[in-house]
Amino acid sequence: MISDDSKAISEKIKVAAAEKRALRIRGGGTKDFYGNEPQGELLDTRGHAGIVAYEPTELVITACCGTLLADLHEVLAKQGQFLPFEPPGFGSAATLGGCVATGLSGPRRASAGSVRDFVLGAKLVDGRGQLLAFGGQVMKNVAGYDVARLLAGSLGTLGLILEVSLKVLPRPPAEMTLCMELPQAKAIESLNRWAARPLPLSASAWRDGELRLRLSGAESALRAATQALGGEAMAPDAAAKFWTGVREQTDEFFAGEAPLWRLSLPSNAPVQELPGEQLLEWGGALRWLKSSAEAGALRAAAARAGGHATLFRAREKTAGAFTPLPPALARLHRELKNSFDPAGILNPRRLYAEF
Amino acid sequence: MPERSVLWQEEDTRPYECDGLTAYRRVPMVVALPESEAQVQRILATCHALGVPVVPRGAGTGLSGGALPPGDGVLLSLAKFMRVLRLDPVARVAVLQPGVRNAAISDIAAPFGLYYAPDPSSQIACSIGGNVAENSGGVHCLKYGLTVHNVLRVRGYTIEGEAVDFGSEALDAPGYDLLALAIGSEGLLAVTTEVTVKLLPEPETAQVIMASFDDVEKAGDAVAAVIAAGIVPAGLEMMDKPATQAVEQYVHAGYDLEAAAILLCESDGSAAEVEDEIARMKAVLAAAGATRLAVSRDEAERLRFWSGRKAAFPAMGRISPDYYCMDGTIPKKRLGEVLNFIGAMEKKYGLRCPNVFHAGDGNLHPLILFDANDPAELKRTEDFAAEVLEKCIEVGGTITGEHGVGVEKIDQMCVQFGGAELEIFHAIKRAFDPKGLLNPGKAVPALARCAEFGRMHVHGGKLNRPELPRF
């Protein structure tokens, strides 16, 4: 069942643009913490919900922005399929629109790809209230610039994502998790070495001297990989609970008041000697850091290592949630923002203070 | 610029008059062959200051005329950018200049057990810079993705001569995903000077099944059955009988020439996985009505089965003076309908059209055989192609899956997109290139052109831009 709220959404945006009134686009509100502080009048997307099309043999699902992620997971699971990028919900109210707008991917990201990798098409309402459609429901499509993928991670600053088509995949037939003790440097080295071999790794997490590896695939592949990797197999329930904890940040590592930083680095970047506790994911390419260290110092360290640092969760974000852009890219960002939202009313300053 | 790096005599510039789409030709005013980023930067800044158009060109294998030269500007060839700047087997990345050939990437990565996944048919000739411009695919996209899924970072220069880095060697970069925007932008946004690609571990082993069908639609249903069984083949290709017959004479791939269509269905992974998956694939294909199943017995036979598919285009060149390759993508379930439509068009236009098809991802390559020396036949070919592309849009697909719009499909863009979307494309272009000097006239049609073409896509019965003249 589709509940179509597109006309009302488009009308609200048109009026707000005419009155230069800022709008804060929001689905279930589970990711209000992400990015800079939301500003403006609430524009709730949950009235536009439902699955528009799902054809398991096409490996494509199309759904409205207000559709609950939980509902999508359920519909896909019935056909033995899933969203390979394993998006975090950060709460049961999470919607598809928020998932794509934040562009956040879960533990499977390093092996399967990110949200944007699976976006095939999107409908959006831009800052003028125009309904626009880009991409489509097919795997290969190079007609026009890839605006649908550009929306992933744009935090609603280019338009309200109304509808998204995603590539989906069959769920792997079997899964198991191995646990082993390794110091961080050795874990980073091993993860990179293993990633260069055809092993069915689907997730990794290191914390406090313990490395966990999730394997997904055919039973035969898992058996062979277990022999190659070593370690102790975790009980399936405990393993499932562990990966949910990492994905949803309900794991005890994420508890406490210290600011949570997300360092996105080349996977083989050496151990980052920074004040605070760390949890590594994505084969070494993602490093969570709980630290009260100064933002400039952390961003400089991430840049030296070839990546960037996001202030993910914190009580105050005066340092800006995201790493500032070099001037040439900052100019392109402003121009793009202006192309989609000339009145500057959609989620202003959520991504960068300049717009 | 060093001597012999700027060409302006017609005998020197003539070889650059077209790319892989030879139906469109124009001798460039000047060809520049820079050797360094500093030279690229100067050329762009100079052209920008003088208001001179610039068309970037890689290996010139593109099939949509994306590198058709400007008559009044500079053709910027990146052919001298051929160096591999870095290969890091630990981080599994290679940093390449844009002129490095696609197949060469896997060659240099092979000693480390790594390879670069996207494998367009032209991979022995096409370059990574061109792959980035077109978001090239290949025969293994369903499982391993397109260029956009396998490139981490693109460095380039805007028309103003400003250096820009999209993406990074981390798995994401702050801000908008400009990397996704740059890949497939057909050289309209920036000139690529460096590409960082992801390298994957070579699968331990691979085997391919050749499945024969006595009916094209049955073969199409078999594709859906494989996917429905929860299998994601490493490659899943279809060829119809006219295609296999043309190919067989050329490369002797060992195809079943009696079959109305054949499927090539590949499995890769560990030996145990492949054995298991091939058995499942065979069962599904047999149940879907395959009349014959042959599994490659060794690597040589596997490569031979693929050689026919990869040689499909040149094989057409042997049986016809010219061929015109289309590139629409459709939802797989509409395959039978679209193939029947193509059959009807063969009769309507009196032209033969063998079909090769990236079945796993719905990407069709009908190949219309014609003689370009006969202007009437060329016209019939173009009309044939236009009808097929519009059929692709009608069934919910797209006019181009991997070859790009270029100059070739620019009118069909008016059918696929509405005026509001085209306006957004133009605004994106202006954000990168306010004067519109980089590869002008390609990929995105001017609204006036769509009005002239008379096929403006109409949203909800309302015509966009009613103020434009139409005739």
PDB file of N, CA and C in Angstrom, chain B residues 265-304:
ATOM      1  N   CYS B 265      26.969 -18.670 -18.544  1.00  0.00           N
ATOM      2  CA  CYS B 265      26.682 -18.433 -17.134  1.00  0.00           C
ATOM      3  C   CYS B 265      27.903 -18.848 -16.332  1.00  0.00           C
ATOM      4  N   GLU B 266      28.562 -17.891 -15.700  1.00  0.00           N
ATOM      5  CA  GLU B 266      29.848 -18.172 -15.049  1.00  0.00           C
ATOM      6  C   GLU B 266      29.740 -18.170 -13.531  1.00  0.00           C
ATOM      7  N   SER B 267      30.518 -19.057 -12.928  1.00  0.00           N
ATOM      8  CA  SER B 267      30.641 -19.101 -11.471  1.00  0.00           C
ATOM      9  C   SER B 267      32.107 -18.908 -11.130  1.00  0.00           C
ATOM     10  N   ASP B 268      32.406 -18.117 -10.083  1.00  0.00           N
ATOM     11  CA  ASP B 268      33.793 -18.039  -9.630  1.00  0.00           C
ATOM     12  C   ASP B 268      33.841 -18.104  -8.112  1.00  0.00           C
ATOM     13  N   GLY B 269      34.994 -18.419  -7.579  1.00  0.00           N
ATOM     14  CA  GLY B 269      35.172 -18.551  -6.132  1.00  0.00           C
ATOM     15  C   GLY B 269      36.142 -19.675  -5.822  1.00  0.00           C
ATOM     16  N   SER B 270      36.027 -20.260  -4.635  1.00  0.00           N
ATOM     17  CA  SER B 270      36.897 -21.383  -4.291  1.00  0.00           C
ATOM     18  C   SER B 270      36.432 -22.599  -5.082  1.00  0.00           C
ATOM     19  N   ALA B 271      37.315 -23.591  -5.191  1.00  0.00           N
ATOM     20  CA  ALA B 271      36.999 -24.767  -6.002  1.00  0.00           C
ATOM     21  C   ALA B 271      35.695 -25.424  -5.528  1.00  0.00           C
ATOM     22  N   ALA B 272      35.551 -25.537  -4.210  1.00  0.00           N
ATOM     23  CA  ALA B 272      34.365 -26.197  -3.661  1.00  0.00           C
ATOM     24  C   ALA B 272      33.112 -25.386  -3.977  1.00  0.00           C
ATOM     25  N   GLU B 273      33.224 -24.044  -3.832  1.00  0.00           N
ATOM     26  CA  GLU B 273      32.093 -23.149  -4.114  1.00  0.00           C
ATOM     27  C   GLU B 273      31.656 -23.250  -5.569  1.00  0.00           C
ATOM     28  N   VAL B 274      32.644 -23.231  -6.467  1.00  0.00           N
ATOM     29  CA  VAL B 274      32.340 -23.245  -7.899  1.00  0.00           C
ATOM     30  C   VAL B 274      31.674 -24.565  -8.274  1.00  0.00           C
ATOM     31  N   GLU B 275      32.193 -25.654  -7.736  1.00  0.00           N
ATOM     32  CA  GLU B 275      31.628 -26.966  -8.037  1.00  0.00           C
ATOM     33  C   GLU B 275      30.149 -26.987  -7.628  1.00  0.00           C
ATOM     34  N   ASP B 276      29.925 -26.501  -6.414  1.00  0.00           N
ATOM     35  CA  ASP B 276      28.584 -26.460  -5.851  1.00  0.00           C
ATOM     36  C   ASP B 276      27.652 -25.558  -6.678  1.00  0.00           C
ATOM     37  N   GLU B 277      28.159 -24.360  -7.036  1.00  0.00           N
ATOM     38  CA  GLU B 277      27.324 -23.389  -7.744  1.00  0.00           C
ATOM     39  C   GLU B 277      27.033 -23.840  -9.179  1.00  0.00           C
ATOM     40  N   ILE B 278      28.044 -24.406  -9.831  1.00  0.00           N
ATOM     41  CA  ILE B 278      27.842 -24.891 -11.208  1.00  0.00           C
ATOM     42  C   ILE B 278      26.749 -25.965 -11.213  1.00  0.00           C
ATOM     43  N   ALA B 279      26.776 -26.824 -10.208  1.00  0.00           N
ATOM     44  CA  ALA B 279      25.750 -27.873 -10.135  1.00  0.00           C
ATOM     45  C   ALA B 279      24.364 -27.249  -9.990  1.00  0.00           C
ATOM     46  N   ARG B 280      24.257 -26.240  -9.132  1.00  0.00           N
ATOM     47  CA  ARG B 280      22.957 -25.564  -8.954  1.00  0.00           C
ATOM     48  C   ARG B 280      22.526 -24.851 -10.225  1.00  0.00           C
ATOM     49  N   MET B 281      23.491 -24.172 -10.870  1.00  0.00           N
ATOM     50  CA  MET B 281      23.170 -23.462 -12.120  1.00  0.00           C
ATOM     51  C   MET B 281      22.668 -24.435 -13.181  1.00  0.00           C
ATOM     52  N   LYS B 282      23.358 -25.568 -13.291  1.00  0.00           N
ATOM     53  CA  LYS B 282      22.976 -26.554 -14.309  1.00  0.00           C
ATOM     54  C   LYS B 282      21.541 -27.033 -14.076  1.00  0.00           C
ATOM     55  N   ALA B 283      21.239 -27.290 -12.811  1.00  0.00           N
ATOM     56  CA  ALA B 283      19.897 -27.781 -12.474  1.00  0.00           C
ATOM     57  C   ALA B 283      18.842 -26.740 -12.857  1.00  0.00           C
ATOM     58  N   VAL B 284      19.110 -25.483 -12.531  1.00  0.00           N
ATOM     59  CA  VAL B 284      18.143 -24.415 -12.833  1.00  0.00           C
ATOM     60  C   VAL B 284      17.980 -24.254 -14.349  1.00  0.00           C
ATOM     61  N   LEU B 285      19.094 -24.253 -15.066  1.00  0.00           N
ATOM     62  CA  LEU B 285      19.044 -24.054 -16.519  1.00  0.00           C
ATOM     63  C   LEU B 285      18.337 -25.223 -17.204  1.00  0.00           C
ATOM     64  N   ALA B 286      18.599 -26.436 -16.715  1.00  0.00           N
ATOM     65  CA  ALA B 286      17.935 -27.610 -17.288  1.00  0.00           C
ATOM     66  C   ALA B 286      16.429 -27.517 -17.058  1.00  0.00           C
ATOM     67  N   ALA B 287      16.062 -27.133 -15.836  1.00  0.00           N
ATOM     68  CA  ALA B 287      14.633 -27.012 -15.515  1.00  0.00           C
ATOM     69  C   ALA B 287      13.982 -25.920 -16.354  1.00  0.00           C
ATOM     70  N   ALA B 288      14.776 -24.914 -16.753  1.00  0.00           N
ATOM     71  CA  ALA B 288      14.230 -23.816 -17.556  1.00  0.00           C
ATOM     72  C   ALA B 288      14.170 -24.178 -19.035  1.00  0.00           C
ATOM     73  N   GLY B 289      14.540 -25.409 -19.368  1.00  0.00           N
ATOM     74  CA  GLY B 289      14.349 -25.876 -20.740  1.00  0.00           C
ATOM     75  C   GLY B 289      15.582 -25.830 -21.628  1.00  0.00           C
ATOM     76  N   ALA B 290      16.779 -25.789 -21.021  1.00  0.00           N
ATOM     77  CA  ALA B 290      17.993 -25.792 -21.841  1.00  0.00           C
ATOM     78  C   ALA B 290      18.049 -27.093 -22.637  1.00  0.00           C
ATOM     79  N   THR B 291      18.390 -26.980 -23.926  1.00  0.00           N
ATOM     80  CA  THR B 291      18.446 -28.182 -24.760  1.00  0.00           C
ATOM     81  C   THR B 291      19.828 -28.820 -24.704  1.00  0.00           C
ATOM     82  N   ARG B 292      20.820 -28.052 -24.292  1.00  0.00           N
ATOM     83  CA  ARG B 292      22.168 -28.600 -24.168  1.00  0.00           C
ATOM     84  C   ARG B 292      22.929 -27.783 -23.133  1.00  0.00           C
ATOM     85  N   LEU B 293      23.747 -28.454 -22.310  1.00  0.00           N
ATOM     86  CA  LEU B 293      24.564 -27.754 -21.325  1.00  0.00           C
ATOM     87  C   LEU B 293      26.000 -28.232 -21.473  1.00  0.00           C
ATOM     88  N   ALA B 294      26.911 -27.292 -21.635  1.00  0.00           N
ATOM     89  CA  ALA B 294      28.330 -27.661 -21.697  1.00  0.00           C
ATOM     90  C   ALA B 294      29.078 -26.832 -20.672  1.00  0.00           C
ATOM     91  N   VAL B 295      29.818 -27.498 -19.796  1.00  0.00           N
ATOM     92  CA  VAL B 295      30.590 -26.779 -18.779  1.00  0.00           C
ATOM     93  C   VAL B 295      32.056 -26.750 -19.213  1.00  0.00           C
ATOM     94  N   SER B 296      32.681 -25.589 -19.101  1.00  0.00           N
ATOM     95  CA  SER B 296      34.087 -25.490 -19.506  1.00  0.00           C
ATOM     96  C   SER B 296      34.913 -26.466 -18.683  1.00  0.00           C
ATOM     97  N   ARG B 297      35.752 -27.258 -19.366  1.00  0.00           N
ATOM     98  CA  ARG B 297      36.503 -28.299 -18.662  1.00  0.00           C
ATOM     99  C   ARG B 297      37.808 -27.775 -18.103  1.00  0.00           C
ATOM    100  N   ASP B 298      38.306 -26.710 -18.692  1.00  0.00           N
ATOM    101  CA  ASP B 298      39.563 -26.135 -18.187  1.00  0.00           C
ATOM    102  C   ASP B 298      39.580 -24.645 -18.518  1.00  0.00           C
ATOM    103  N   GLU B 299      40.619 -23.965 -18.075  1.00  0.00           N
ATOM    104  CA  GLU B 299      40.721 -22.520 -18.256  1.00  0.00           C
ATOM    105  C   GLU B 299      40.741 -22.160 -19.747  1.00  0.00           C
ATOM    106  N   ALA B 300      41.411 -22.975 -20.545  1.00  0.00           N
ATOM    107  CA  ALA B 300      41.499 -22.672 -21.983  1.00  0.00           C
ATOM    108  C   ALA B 300      40.103 -22.690 -22.605  1.00  0.00           C
ATOM    109  N   GLU B 301      39.310 -23.678 -22.211  1.00  0.00           N
ATOM    110  CA  GLU B 301      37.969 -23.754 -22.786  1.00  0.00           C
ATOM    111  C   GLU B 301      37.091 -22.612 -22.270  1.00  0.00           C
ATOM    112  N   ARG B 302      37.250 -22.271 -20.989  1.00  0.00           N
ATOM    113  CA  ARG B 302      36.488 -21.149 -20.427  1.00  0.00           C
ATOM    114  C   ARG B 302      36.783 -19.869 -21.227  1.00  0.00           C
ATOM    115  N   LEU B 303      38.066 -19.624 -21.458  1.00  0.00           N
ATOM    116  CA  LEU B 303      38.445 -18.416 -22.199  1.00  0.00           C
ATOM    117  C   LEU B 303      37.935 -18.480 -23.638  1.00  0.00           C
ATOM    118  N   ARG B 304      37.878 -19.688 -24.207  1.00  0.00           N
ATOM    119  CA  ARG B 304      37.392 -19.818 -25.577  1.00  0.00           C
ATOM    120  C   ARG B 304      35.891 -19.478 -25.637  1.00  0.00           C
TER     121      ARG B 304
END
